[in-house]
C-alpha positions as CSV (number, residue, x, y, z in Angstrom):
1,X,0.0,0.0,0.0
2,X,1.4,3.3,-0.9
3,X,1.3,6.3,1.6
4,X,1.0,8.9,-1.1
5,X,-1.5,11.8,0.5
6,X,-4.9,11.9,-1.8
7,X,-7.1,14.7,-2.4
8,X,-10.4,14.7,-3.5
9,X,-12.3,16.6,-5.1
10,X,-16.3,17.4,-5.5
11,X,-17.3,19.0,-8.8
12,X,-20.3,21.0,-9.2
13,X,-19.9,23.9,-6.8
14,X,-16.5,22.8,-5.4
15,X,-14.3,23.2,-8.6
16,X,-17.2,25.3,-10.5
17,X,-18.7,27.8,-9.4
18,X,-21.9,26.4,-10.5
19,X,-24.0,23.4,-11.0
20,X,-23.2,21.9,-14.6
21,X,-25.9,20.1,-15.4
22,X,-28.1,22.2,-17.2
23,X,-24.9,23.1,-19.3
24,X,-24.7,19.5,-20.0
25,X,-28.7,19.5,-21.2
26,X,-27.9,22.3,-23.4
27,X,-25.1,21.4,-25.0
28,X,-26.4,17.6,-25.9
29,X,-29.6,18.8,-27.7
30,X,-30.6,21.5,-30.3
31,X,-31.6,24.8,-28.6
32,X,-35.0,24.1,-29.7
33,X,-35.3,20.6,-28.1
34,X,-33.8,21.9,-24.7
35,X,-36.4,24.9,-25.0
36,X,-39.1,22.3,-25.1
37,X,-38.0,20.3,-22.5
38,X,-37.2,22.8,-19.9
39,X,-40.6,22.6,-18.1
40,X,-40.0,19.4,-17.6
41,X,-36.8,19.9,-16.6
42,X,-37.8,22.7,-14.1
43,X,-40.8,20.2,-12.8
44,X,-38.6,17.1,-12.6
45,X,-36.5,19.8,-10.4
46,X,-39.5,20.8,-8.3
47,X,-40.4,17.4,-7.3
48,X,-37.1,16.8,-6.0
49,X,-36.8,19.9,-4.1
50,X,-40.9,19.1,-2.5
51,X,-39.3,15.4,-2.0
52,X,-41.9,13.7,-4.4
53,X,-38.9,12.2,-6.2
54,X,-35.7,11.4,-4.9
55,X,-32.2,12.7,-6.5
56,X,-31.2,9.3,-7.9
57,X,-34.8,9.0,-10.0
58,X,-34.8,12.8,-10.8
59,X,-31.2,12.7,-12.2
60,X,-32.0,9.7,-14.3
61,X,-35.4,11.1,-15.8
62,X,-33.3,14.1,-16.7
63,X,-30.6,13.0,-18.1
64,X,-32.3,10.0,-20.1
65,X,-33.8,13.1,-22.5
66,X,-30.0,13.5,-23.9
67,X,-28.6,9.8,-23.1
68,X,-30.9,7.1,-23.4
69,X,-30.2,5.7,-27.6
70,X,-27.1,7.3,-27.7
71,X,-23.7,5.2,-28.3
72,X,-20.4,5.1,-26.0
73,X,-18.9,7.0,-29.0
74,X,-21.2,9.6,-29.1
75,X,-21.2,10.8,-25.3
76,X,-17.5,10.2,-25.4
77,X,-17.9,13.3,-28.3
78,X,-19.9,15.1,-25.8
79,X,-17.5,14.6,-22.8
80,X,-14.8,16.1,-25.6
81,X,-17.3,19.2,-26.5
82,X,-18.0,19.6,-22.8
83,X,-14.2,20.2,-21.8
84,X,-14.4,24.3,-22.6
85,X,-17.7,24.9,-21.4
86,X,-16.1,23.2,-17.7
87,X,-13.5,25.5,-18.7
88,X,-15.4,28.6,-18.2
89,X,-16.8,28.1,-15.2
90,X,-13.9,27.0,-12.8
91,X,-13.4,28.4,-9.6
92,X,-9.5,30.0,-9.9
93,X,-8.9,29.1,-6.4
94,X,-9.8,25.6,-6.8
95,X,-7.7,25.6,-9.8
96,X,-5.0,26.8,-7.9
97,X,-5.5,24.3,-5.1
98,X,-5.5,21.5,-7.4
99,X,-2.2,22.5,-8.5
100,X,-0.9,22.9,-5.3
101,X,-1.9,18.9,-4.6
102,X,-0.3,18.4,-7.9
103,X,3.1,19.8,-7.2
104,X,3.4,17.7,-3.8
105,X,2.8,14.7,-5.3
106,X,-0.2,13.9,-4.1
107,X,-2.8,11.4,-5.6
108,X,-5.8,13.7,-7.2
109,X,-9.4,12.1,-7.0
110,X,-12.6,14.0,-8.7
111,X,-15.3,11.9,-6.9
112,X,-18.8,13.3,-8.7
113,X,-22.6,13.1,-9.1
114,X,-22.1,14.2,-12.3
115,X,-22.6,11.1,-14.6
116,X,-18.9,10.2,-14.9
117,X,-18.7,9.9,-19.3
118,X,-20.0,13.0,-19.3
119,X,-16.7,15.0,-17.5
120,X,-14.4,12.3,-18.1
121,X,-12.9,14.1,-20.9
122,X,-12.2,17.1,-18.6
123,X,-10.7,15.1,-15.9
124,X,-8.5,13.2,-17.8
125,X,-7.3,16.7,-19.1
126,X,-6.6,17.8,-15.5
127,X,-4.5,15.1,-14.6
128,X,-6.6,13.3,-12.2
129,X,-5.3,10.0,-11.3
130,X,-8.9,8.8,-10.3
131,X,-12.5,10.1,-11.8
132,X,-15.4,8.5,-9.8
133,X,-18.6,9.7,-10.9
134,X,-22.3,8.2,-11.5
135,X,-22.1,5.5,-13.9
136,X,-24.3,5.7,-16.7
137,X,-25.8,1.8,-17.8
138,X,-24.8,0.7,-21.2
139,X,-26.1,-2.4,-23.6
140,X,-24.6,-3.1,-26.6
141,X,-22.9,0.2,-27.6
142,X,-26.1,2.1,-26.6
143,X,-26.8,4.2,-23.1
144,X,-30.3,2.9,-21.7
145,X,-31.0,6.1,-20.1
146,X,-30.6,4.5,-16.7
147,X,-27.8,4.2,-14.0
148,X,-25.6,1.5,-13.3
149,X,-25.6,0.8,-9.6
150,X,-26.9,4.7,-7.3
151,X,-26.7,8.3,-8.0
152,X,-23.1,8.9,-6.6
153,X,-23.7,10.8,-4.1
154,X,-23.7,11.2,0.1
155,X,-22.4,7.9,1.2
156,X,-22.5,6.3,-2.0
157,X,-19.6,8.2,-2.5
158,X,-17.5,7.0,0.5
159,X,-18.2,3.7,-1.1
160,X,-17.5,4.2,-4.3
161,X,-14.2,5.2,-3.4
162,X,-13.2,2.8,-0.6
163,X,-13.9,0.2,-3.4
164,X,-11.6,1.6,-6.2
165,X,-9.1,2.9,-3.1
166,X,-9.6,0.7,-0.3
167,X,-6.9,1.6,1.9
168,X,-7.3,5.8,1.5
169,X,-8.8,6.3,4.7
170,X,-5.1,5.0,6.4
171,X,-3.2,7.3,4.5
172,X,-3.1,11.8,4.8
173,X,-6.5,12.7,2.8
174,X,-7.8,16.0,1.4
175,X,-11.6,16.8,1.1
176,X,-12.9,19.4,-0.9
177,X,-16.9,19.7,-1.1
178,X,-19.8,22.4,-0.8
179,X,-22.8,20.6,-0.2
180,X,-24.7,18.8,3.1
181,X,-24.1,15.5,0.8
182,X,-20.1,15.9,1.0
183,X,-20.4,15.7,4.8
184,X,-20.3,11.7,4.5
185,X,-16.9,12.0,2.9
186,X,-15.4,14.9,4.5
187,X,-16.3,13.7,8.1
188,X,-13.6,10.9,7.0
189,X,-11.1,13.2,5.5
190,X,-8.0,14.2,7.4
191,X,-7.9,17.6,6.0
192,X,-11.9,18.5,4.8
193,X,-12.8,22.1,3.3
194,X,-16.1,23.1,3.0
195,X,-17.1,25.5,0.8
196,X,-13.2,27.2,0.9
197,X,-9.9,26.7,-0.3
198,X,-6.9,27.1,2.2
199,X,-4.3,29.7,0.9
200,X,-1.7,27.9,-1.4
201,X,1.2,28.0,0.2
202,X,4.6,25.9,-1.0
């Protein structure tokens, strides 16, 4: 087992300074299709927020509107287009925190709710050594619209990553989140930020 520090790192809100998702929506679909489907969008939201639905079934409805039929190639495309619109909405601290991680050596994670083929591209670009996000189901070459195994989120993500790093709780670990969700995985973090970045300092 390796005793290289780890950081990890929540996505929307934590590195961005916004939630992503209806970026995502947009940029899958023709303006005119994403028009039409906002009302649902904004209802499928609604329910969620009135607890009618839970996350894991409102994320799926959503995001089946721009992956269900679609191939593996195809979204990977989409993960490619998505990497400048990610771009534009990073947090500059964050950025300049995840460098800091980088130049100490330490193992960078970017543990998401965000389905994960949709910012893989991104992440790969960043340098992350691990991208956990919410796993979209795929048959044949096609997305189904549905999720492989939950929503990755709360304490699914604690388990999510003690499964691809099952000894990171015994080594230094850096948490980096902004929601009541993170807590799960912060709480178990050596070092946890919550909705701040620590000065960089070398």
């Amino acid at each position: 087992m390796s005793d290289r520090a780890i950081a990890i790192f929540d996505f929307d809100g934590t590195l961005t300074r916004t939630d992503t998702l209806l970026h995502f929506l947009r940029l899958s679909q023709p303006r005119a299709r994403y028009l039409l489907l906002l009302p649902f969008y904004l209802t499928m939201w609604l329910c969620f927020k009135l607890r009618l639905a839970s996350a894991e079934s409102t994320k799926a409805a959503i995001l089946s509107t721009v992956t269900k039929g679609k191939t593996t190639n195809e979204i990977d495309q989409l993960s490619l287009r998505f990497v400048p619109v990610i771009n534009s909405l990073l947090r500059s601290e964050a950025l300049d925190r995840l460098e800091w991680h980088r130049r100490q050596g330490h193992q960078l994670v970017l543990l998401t709710a965000s389905l994960q083929s949709a910012v893989e591209a991104w992440g790969e670009r960043m340098r992350f050594d691990l991208i956990i996000g919410t796993q979209a189901e795929v048959k044949g070459d096609q997305l189904t619209g549905r999720f492989v195994g939950k929503n990755c989120k709360g304490e699914e993500k604690v388990r999510r990553l003690s499964q691809a790093l099952p000894h990171w709780q015994e080594v230094t670990s850096y948490g980096y989140g902004d929601s009541p969700s993170d807590r799960p995985l912060l709480d178990r973090c050596t070092h946890a930020y919550y909705r701040h970045f620590p000065t960089v300092k070398d």
